[in-house]
Amino acid sequence: MSAARNDLEDLAESVFGDAWGTGTALDSALWATLEETGLARLTLPEAAGGSGGTLVDAAEILIAAGRFAARVPLVETDLLAGWLLQAAGLEVPAGPLTAVLGAELKVPAVSGEPVSGTLRRVPWGRSAAGVVVLAGERVLLLDPASAQVTEGVNLAEEPRDELAFAGVVPLAAGTVPSRVQIEYPLRAALGRALLLAGAASSALAMAVRYATERVQFGRPIARLQAIQQQLALAGAEVAAAVAASQAAALLAQRDGVVEASLAIAAAKSRCGEAAGVVARIAHQVHGAIGFTREHDLRLVTTRLWAWREEDGTEAQWNDRLGARALEAGPDGLWPLLTGTP
């Protein structure tokens, strides 16, 4: 690992480690720190107010954010909203942003005309400074303050709000190439996979620590063979999740996000599978105490259960993987898997 990568990892550990908490609202103090350190818009070009980092850099930050259950819209602001605005040639505003597909939004053909419709399950909608909507080839920046907000949450109690707009003029509007419509769900899935890998790592660390501290029948339960086997299984799942998500980020950076679609699909599916196994084992090791609201384990396991269902489930991404394999046929399967001609 390079010195720069070490420095980035140390910075992430410091920033997110100090912000660990049990609240549910946006962590404004953490967001301010992310803005100050340039991590909030890490991958955006400097000309767009970003830090000019890579997707590999973002992988380090997002894994750390997942590990510490950070209450901030990093994926939404950096990988999605900021990227969409920059792709459309629009200015990226300050503050936390969110992004969503505008399937139910009525978008007029003429820019500057009012839009109406409802955006459902908008991540951090109530806390965002702007909502970026991708509707076909149109990108719209909307002010959430002009919407009727119906608050909702996911299983981890992160905001997933409904925003209803009635004749609202966008703050800005632009168009993007058709490739952006293909890339958007892949970026969302990659970001979610990295968060899942981080949360799984945290759940495993908690389970290992508890197993070494909890004494039963005169010895730590970590010395029981059954516990050791379960922790080893969880460790293998975490290793697979981290490797799959980091590899997908590396390929996306090297070849392009669309070109890395197979790796991203595999990463989101593999991280979702790991999430279920690791959460189950972590709670089994902790016993009844791990299910209480007062215990920190819930902060990561509820995120594992929530995030595995967001930005495409395992079944959905596995369908895409299967379709690619069938399309490749017997002679093309090995080149598809290895990336060789």
Short mmCIF file of C-alpha atoms in Angstrom, two decimals:
data_model
loop_
_atom_site.label_atom_id
_atom_site.label_comp_id
_atom_site.label_asym_id
_atom_site.label_seq_id
_atom_site.Cartn_x
_atom_site.Cartn_y
_atom_site.Cartn_z
CA MET A 1 0.00 0.00 0.00
CA SER A 2 1.38 3.43 -0.97
CA ALA A 3 2.10 6.16 1.55
CA ALA A 4 -0.74 8.24 0.07
CA ARG A 5 -3.15 5.32 0.51
CA ASN A 6 -1.98 4.88 4.10
CA ASP A 7 -2.54 8.57 4.77
CA LEU A 8 -6.04 8.41 3.30
CA GLU A 9 -6.92 5.36 5.38
CA ASP A 10 -5.59 7.02 8.54
CA LEU A 11 -7.58 10.16 7.78
CA ALA A 12 -10.76 8.15 7.26
CA GLU A 13 -10.25 6.23 10.51
CA SER A 14 -9.75 9.49 12.39
CA VAL A 15 -12.69 11.34 10.85
CA PHE A 16 -15.27 8.57 11.11
CA GLY A 17 -14.00 7.06 14.34
CA ASP A 18 -14.59 10.31 16.20
CA ALA A 19 -18.15 10.50 14.85
CA TRP A 20 -19.45 7.10 15.98
CA GLY A 21 -22.88 7.67 17.51
CA THR A 22 -26.36 6.30 17.95
CA GLY A 23 -28.47 9.07 16.42
CA THR A 24 -30.56 8.80 13.27
CA ALA A 25 -30.43 12.32 11.78
CA LEU A 26 -27.72 13.69 9.55
CA ASP A 27 -24.48 14.10 11.49
CA SER A 28 -23.92 17.79 10.72
CA ALA A 29 -20.62 17.96 12.60
CA LEU A 30 -19.23 15.00 10.65
CA TRP A 31 -20.45 16.48 7.39
CA ALA A 32 -18.68 19.75 8.16
CA THR A 33 -15.47 17.80 8.77
CA LEU A 34 -15.88 15.92 5.51
CA GLU A 35 -16.30 19.23 3.68
CA GLU A 36 -13.21 20.69 5.36
CA THR A 37 -11.05 17.67 4.55
CA GLY A 38 -12.24 17.38 0.95
CA LEU A 39 -13.76 13.94 1.49
CA ALA A 40 -17.36 15.00 0.84
CA ARG A 41 -16.67 15.44 -2.90
CA LEU A 42 -13.61 13.28 -3.17
CA THR A 43 -13.95 12.04 -6.75
CA LEU A 44 -15.26 15.24 -8.34
CA PRO A 45 -12.78 17.32 -10.37
CA GLU A 46 -11.26 20.29 -8.60
CA ALA A 47 -12.96 22.58 -11.13
CA ALA A 48 -16.30 21.26 -9.86
CA GLY A 49 -15.40 21.84 -6.22
CA GLY A 50 -14.06 18.34 -5.64
CA SER A 51 -10.72 16.87 -4.62
CA GLY A 52 -9.90 15.07 -7.88
CA GLY A 53 -9.65 11.68 -6.20
CA THR A 54 -10.21 8.29 -7.78
CA LEU A 55 -12.81 5.59 -7.25
CA VAL A 56 -10.09 3.58 -5.52
CA ASP A 57 -9.68 6.48 -3.09
CA ALA A 58 -13.44 6.57 -2.61
CA ALA A 59 -13.41 2.85 -1.81
CA GLU A 60 -11.20 3.48 1.23
CA ILE A 61 -13.47 6.25 2.47
CA LEU A 62 -16.75 4.40 1.91
CA ILE A 63 -15.54 1.22 3.60
CA ALA A 64 -14.55 3.31 6.61
CA ALA A 65 -17.92 5.11 6.53
CA GLY A 66 -19.71 1.76 6.58
CA ARG A 67 -17.51 0.46 9.36
CA PHE A 68 -18.39 3.38 11.63
CA ALA A 69 -22.07 3.62 10.59
CA ALA A 70 -21.57 7.21 9.43
CA ARG A 71 -24.80 9.19 9.19
CA VAL A 72 -23.93 11.14 6.04
CA PRO A 73 -24.90 10.90 2.34
CA LEU A 74 -21.43 10.28 0.93
CA VAL A 75 -22.43 7.98 -1.93
CA GLU A 76 -25.32 10.25 -2.82
CA THR A 77 -23.29 13.48 -2.79
CA ASP A 78 -20.04 12.36 -4.39
CA LEU A 79 -20.66 9.34 -6.59
CA LEU A 80 -24.18 10.25 -7.74
CA ALA A 81 -25.48 13.82 -7.35
CA GLY A 82 -22.20 15.63 -7.83
CA TRP A 83 -21.23 13.38 -10.73
CA LEU A 84 -24.60 13.90 -12.45
CA LEU A 85 -24.39 17.69 -12.14
CA GLN A 86 -20.83 17.74 -13.39
CA ALA A 87 -21.75 15.45 -16.32
CA ALA A 88 -24.57 17.86 -17.22
CA GLY A 89 -22.24 20.85 -17.05
CA LEU A 90 -24.03 22.29 -14.01
CA GLU A 91 -22.53 23.86 -10.91
CA VAL A 92 -22.34 21.59 -7.88
CA PRO A 93 -23.82 23.42 -4.86
CA ALA A 94 -22.43 23.27 -1.36
CA GLY A 95 -23.91 21.06 1.32
CA PRO A 96 -25.08 17.46 1.40
CA LEU A 97 -26.80 16.33 -1.79
CA THR A 98 -28.92 13.38 -2.77
CA ALA A 99 -29.86 11.79 -6.06
CA VAL A 100 -32.75 9.73 -7.36
CA LEU A 101 -34.28 8.50 -10.60
CA GLY A 102 -37.31 10.57 -11.60
CA ALA A 103 -39.57 7.87 -13.01
CA GLU A 104 -42.73 9.48 -11.56
CA LEU A 105 -41.71 13.08 -12.18
CA LYS A 106 -43.42 14.97 -14.99
CA VAL A 107 -40.58 16.76 -16.75
CA PRO A 108 -41.52 19.27 -19.48
CA ALA A 109 -39.60 19.25 -22.73
CA VAL A 110 -38.57 22.89 -22.29
CA SER A 111 -35.93 23.73 -19.69
CA GLY A 112 -36.99 26.19 -17.02
CA GLU A 113 -40.59 25.02 -16.96
CA PRO A 114 -42.11 23.76 -13.68
CA VAL A 115 -42.00 20.07 -12.79
CA SER A 116 -44.48 18.05 -10.79
CA GLY A 117 -44.57 14.59 -9.33
CA THR A 118 -43.42 12.48 -6.42
CA LEU A 119 -39.96 11.15 -5.64
CA ARG A 120 -40.12 8.10 -3.37
CA ARG A 121 -37.61 6.81 -0.82
CA VAL A 122 -35.19 9.67 -1.39
CA PRO A 123 -32.06 9.05 0.70
CA TRP A 124 -31.55 11.90 3.20
CA GLY A 125 -34.21 13.93 1.41
CA ARG A 126 -35.17 16.03 4.47
CA SER A 127 -31.50 16.95 5.12
CA ALA A 128 -30.25 17.59 1.59
CA ALA A 129 -29.33 21.01 0.27
CA GLY A 130 -30.37 19.81 -3.18
CA VAL A 131 -32.03 16.83 -4.84
CA VAL A 132 -30.57 15.81 -8.20
CA VAL A 133 -33.00 13.92 -10.42
CA LEU A 134 -32.06 11.85 -13.46
CA ALA A 135 -35.10 11.65 -15.73
CA GLY A 136 -34.12 10.07 -19.02
CA GLU A 137 -31.39 12.28 -20.43
CA ARG A 138 -32.43 15.26 -18.30
CA VAL A 139 -30.73 16.19 -15.03
CA LEU A 140 -32.64 18.47 -12.67
CA LEU A 141 -31.52 20.12 -9.46
CA LEU A 142 -34.50 20.62 -7.15
CA ASP A 143 -34.81 22.39 -3.83
CA PRO A 144 -36.22 19.95 -1.23
CA ALA A 145 -37.55 22.95 0.70
CA SER A 146 -40.09 23.44 -2.12
CA ALA A 147 -41.46 19.91 -1.72
CA GLN A 148 -44.03 18.42 0.60
CA VAL A 149 -41.94 15.98 2.62
CA THR A 150 -43.31 12.75 4.07
CA GLU A 151 -40.59 11.37 6.28
CA GLY A 152 -39.65 7.70 6.03
CA VAL A 153 -36.74 5.52 7.08
CA ASN A 154 -35.08 2.27 6.11
CA LEU A 155 -34.43 -0.57 8.57
CA ALA A 156 -31.38 1.28 9.91
CA GLU A 157 -33.52 4.39 10.50
CA GLU A 158 -31.69 6.33 7.82
CA PRO A 159 -33.96 8.89 6.10
CA ARG A 160 -35.74 7.56 3.02
CA ASP A 161 -38.28 10.30 2.39
CA GLU A 162 -41.08 10.97 -0.05
CA LEU A 163 -40.86 14.36 -1.75
CA ALA A 164 -43.91 15.68 -3.61
CA PHE A 165 -43.34 18.59 -6.02
CA ALA A 166 -46.21 20.61 -7.49
CA GLY A 167 -45.27 23.07 -10.22
CA VAL A 168 -41.72 23.69 -8.98
CA VAL A 169 -39.14 25.35 -11.21
CA PRO A 170 -35.76 23.51 -10.99
CA LEU A 171 -32.79 25.38 -9.60
CA ALA A 172 -30.82 24.13 -12.61
CA ALA A 173 -31.34 21.75 -15.51
CA GLY A 174 -29.19 20.09 -18.15
CA THR A 175 -28.81 17.03 -20.34
CA VAL A 176 -26.41 14.10 -20.22
CA PRO A 177 -25.33 11.41 -22.71
CA SER A 178 -27.30 8.16 -22.75
CA ARG A 179 -24.30 6.38 -21.24
CA VAL A 180 -25.00 8.20 -17.96
CA GLN A 181 -28.33 6.37 -17.64
CA ILE A 182 -26.45 3.05 -17.80
CA GLU A 183 -23.72 4.19 -15.43
CA TYR A 184 -25.97 5.62 -12.71
CA PRO A 185 -27.26 2.33 -11.20
CA LEU A 186 -23.77 0.85 -11.42
CA ARG A 187 -22.29 3.73 -9.44
CA ALA A 188 -25.04 3.43 -6.85
CA ALA A 189 -24.46 -0.33 -6.52
CA LEU A 190 -20.69 0.11 -6.22
CA GLY A 191 -21.05 2.69 -3.48
CA ARG A 192 -23.54 0.54 -1.58
CA ALA A 193 -21.30 -2.53 -1.89
CA LEU A 194 -18.39 -0.65 -0.35
CA LEU A 195 -20.56 0.52 2.54
CA LEU A 196 -21.73 -3.07 3.05
CA ALA A 197 -18.15 -4.32 3.15
CA GLY A 198 -17.31 -1.78 5.83
CA ALA A 199 -20.35 -2.57 7.96
CA ALA A 200 -19.64 -6.30 7.71
CA SER A 201 -16.07 -5.70 8.86
CA SER A 202 -17.36 -3.80 11.89
CA ALA A 203 -19.89 -6.51 12.81
CA LEU A 204 -17.16 -9.15 12.66
CA ALA A 205 -14.80 -7.07 14.82
CA MET A 206 -17.52 -6.63 17.44
CA ALA A 207 -18.28 -10.36 17.46
CA VAL A 208 -14.61 -11.29 17.86
CA ARG A 209 -14.13 -8.78 20.66
CA TYR A 210 -17.22 -9.95 22.51
CA ALA A 211 -16.25 -13.60 22.15
CA THR A 212 -12.87 -12.94 23.76
CA GLU A 213 -14.42 -10.96 26.63
CA ARG A 214 -17.50 -13.10 27.39
CA VAL A 215 -16.62 -15.81 29.88
CA GLN A 216 -18.81 -18.88 30.23
CA PHE A 217 -18.05 -22.08 32.12
CA GLY A 218 -14.77 -20.56 33.23
CA ARG A 219 -13.34 -19.61 29.85
CA PRO A 220 -13.95 -17.10 27.03
CA ILE A 221 -16.53 -18.34 24.56
CA ALA A 222 -13.97 -17.66 21.81
CA ARG A 223 -12.29 -20.91 22.91
CA LEU A 224 -15.40 -22.94 22.06
CA GLN A 225 -14.98 -24.76 18.77
CA ALA A 226 -18.49 -23.92 17.57
CA ILE A 227 -17.88 -20.21 18.12
CA GLN A 228 -14.51 -20.39 16.40
CA GLN A 229 -16.06 -22.06 13.36
CA GLN A 230 -18.77 -19.42 13.08
CA LEU A 231 -16.30 -16.56 13.44
CA ALA A 232 -14.07 -18.15 10.80
CA LEU A 233 -17.06 -18.35 8.45
CA ALA A 234 -17.90 -14.70 9.11
CA GLY A 235 -14.26 -13.77 8.53
CA ALA A 236 -14.29 -15.49 5.14
CA GLU A 237 -17.47 -13.64 4.18
CA VAL A 238 -15.98 -10.29 5.16
CA ALA A 239 -12.79 -11.01 3.22
CA ALA A 240 -14.83 -11.89 0.13
CA ALA A 241 -16.97 -8.76 0.45
CA VAL A 242 -14.00 -6.43 0.86
CA ALA A 243 -12.07 -8.07 -1.98
CA ALA A 244 -15.04 -8.02 -4.37
CA SER A 245 -15.95 -4.40 -3.69
CA GLN A 246 -12.36 -3.11 -3.84
CA ALA A 247 -11.70 -5.05 -7.05
CA ALA A 248 -14.83 -3.56 -8.60
CA ALA A 249 -13.68 -0.05 -7.66
CA LEU A 250 -10.24 -0.72 -9.14
CA LEU A 251 -11.68 -2.02 -12.42
CA ALA A 252 -14.15 0.86 -12.59
CA GLN A 253 -11.31 3.32 -12.16
CA ARG A 254 -9.07 1.57 -14.69
CA ASP A 255 -11.56 0.65 -17.40
CA GLY A 256 -14.63 2.78 -16.73
CA VAL A 257 -17.74 2.16 -14.65
CA VAL A 258 -19.84 0.75 -17.50
CA GLU A 259 -16.98 -1.47 -18.63
CA ALA A 260 -16.69 -2.82 -15.06
CA SER A 261 -20.39 -3.67 -14.87
CA LEU A 262 -19.74 -7.39 -14.40
CA ALA A 263 -17.41 -6.78 -11.45
CA ILE A 264 -19.82 -4.28 -9.89
CA ALA A 265 -22.77 -6.66 -10.25
CA ALA A 266 -20.72 -9.44 -8.65
CA ALA A 267 -19.58 -7.13 -5.85
CA LYS A 268 -23.07 -5.94 -4.92
CA SER A 269 -24.40 -9.48 -4.99
CA ARG A 270 -21.46 -10.89 -3.00
CA CYS A 271 -21.59 -8.11 -0.41
CA GLY A 272 -25.33 -8.62 0.01
CA GLU A 273 -24.82 -12.33 0.58
CA ALA A 274 -22.05 -11.65 3.08
CA ALA A 275 -24.26 -9.13 4.89
CA GLY A 276 -26.83 -11.75 5.76
CA VAL A 277 -24.30 -14.32 6.97
CA VAL A 278 -22.19 -11.89 9.00
CA ALA A 279 -25.18 -10.23 10.68
CA ARG A 280 -26.60 -13.62 11.66
CA ILE A 281 -23.33 -14.87 13.14
CA ALA A 282 -22.62 -11.59 14.95
CA HIS A 283 -25.99 -11.74 16.68
CA GLN A 284 -25.62 -15.44 17.48
CA VAL A 285 -22.26 -14.78 19.15
CA HIS A 286 -23.64 -11.86 21.16
CA GLY A 287 -26.77 -13.70 22.21
CA ALA A 288 -29.73 -11.72 23.54
CA ILE A 289 -27.69 -8.63 24.41
CA GLY A 290 -26.93 -8.01 20.74
CA PHE A 291 -30.61 -7.52 19.93
CA THR A 292 -31.11 -4.68 22.39
CA ARG A 293 -31.42 -1.11 21.15
CA GLU A 294 -28.75 0.01 23.59
CA HIS A 295 -26.08 -2.22 22.04
CA ASP A 296 -23.93 -0.75 19.26
CA LEU A 297 -24.10 -3.96 17.21
CA ARG A 298 -27.48 -2.90 15.82
CA LEU A 299 -25.91 0.16 14.20
CA VAL A 300 -24.07 -2.03 11.71
CA THR A 301 -26.34 -5.06 11.43
CA THR A 302 -29.44 -3.00 10.65
CA ARG A 303 -27.42 -1.27 7.95
CA LEU A 304 -26.34 -4.64 6.58
CA TRP A 305 -29.98 -5.74 6.34
CA ALA A 306 -31.12 -2.40 4.88
CA TRP A 307 -28.30 -1.82 2.40
CA ARG A 308 -28.41 -5.32 0.93
CA GLU A 309 -31.92 -4.46 -0.36
CA GLU A 310 -31.00 -1.02 -1.73
CA ASP A 311 -29.56 -0.24 -5.17
CA GLY A 312 -30.44 -3.71 -6.41
CA THR A 313 -30.89 -6.93 -4.45
CA GLU A 314 -28.73 -10.03 -4.80
CA ALA A 315 -31.40 -11.64 -6.96
CA GLN A 316 -31.53 -8.66 -9.32
CA TRP A 317 -27.77 -8.46 -9.78
CA ASN A 318 -27.49 -12.25 -10.08
CA ASP A 319 -30.05 -12.09 -12.89
CA ARG A 320 -27.80 -9.65 -14.70
CA LEU A 321 -24.78 -11.84 -14.12
CA GLY A 322 -26.65 -14.87 -15.42
CA ALA A 323 -27.81 -12.98 -18.50
CA ARG A 324 -24.23 -11.93 -19.26
CA ALA A 325 -23.02 -15.51 -18.89
CA LEU A 326 -25.75 -16.84 -21.22
CA GLU A 327 -25.00 -14.11 -23.72
CA ALA A 328 -21.31 -15.02 -23.70
CA GLY A 329 -22.02 -18.69 -24.34
CA PRO A 330 -19.70 -21.64 -23.64
CA ASP A 331 -16.77 -20.24 -25.61
CA GLY A 332 -17.05 -16.75 -24.18
CA LEU A 333 -17.57 -17.57 -20.50
CA TRP A 334 -13.91 -17.85 -19.53
CA PRO A 335 -12.88 -14.62 -21.31
CA LEU A 336 -15.85 -12.91 -19.66
CA LEU A 337 -14.73 -13.99 -16.20
CA THR A 338 -11.04 -13.28 -16.68
CA GLY A 339 -11.29 -10.18 -18.84
CA THR A 340 -9.07 -11.74 -21.51
CA PRO A 341 -9.67 -11.80 -25.30
#
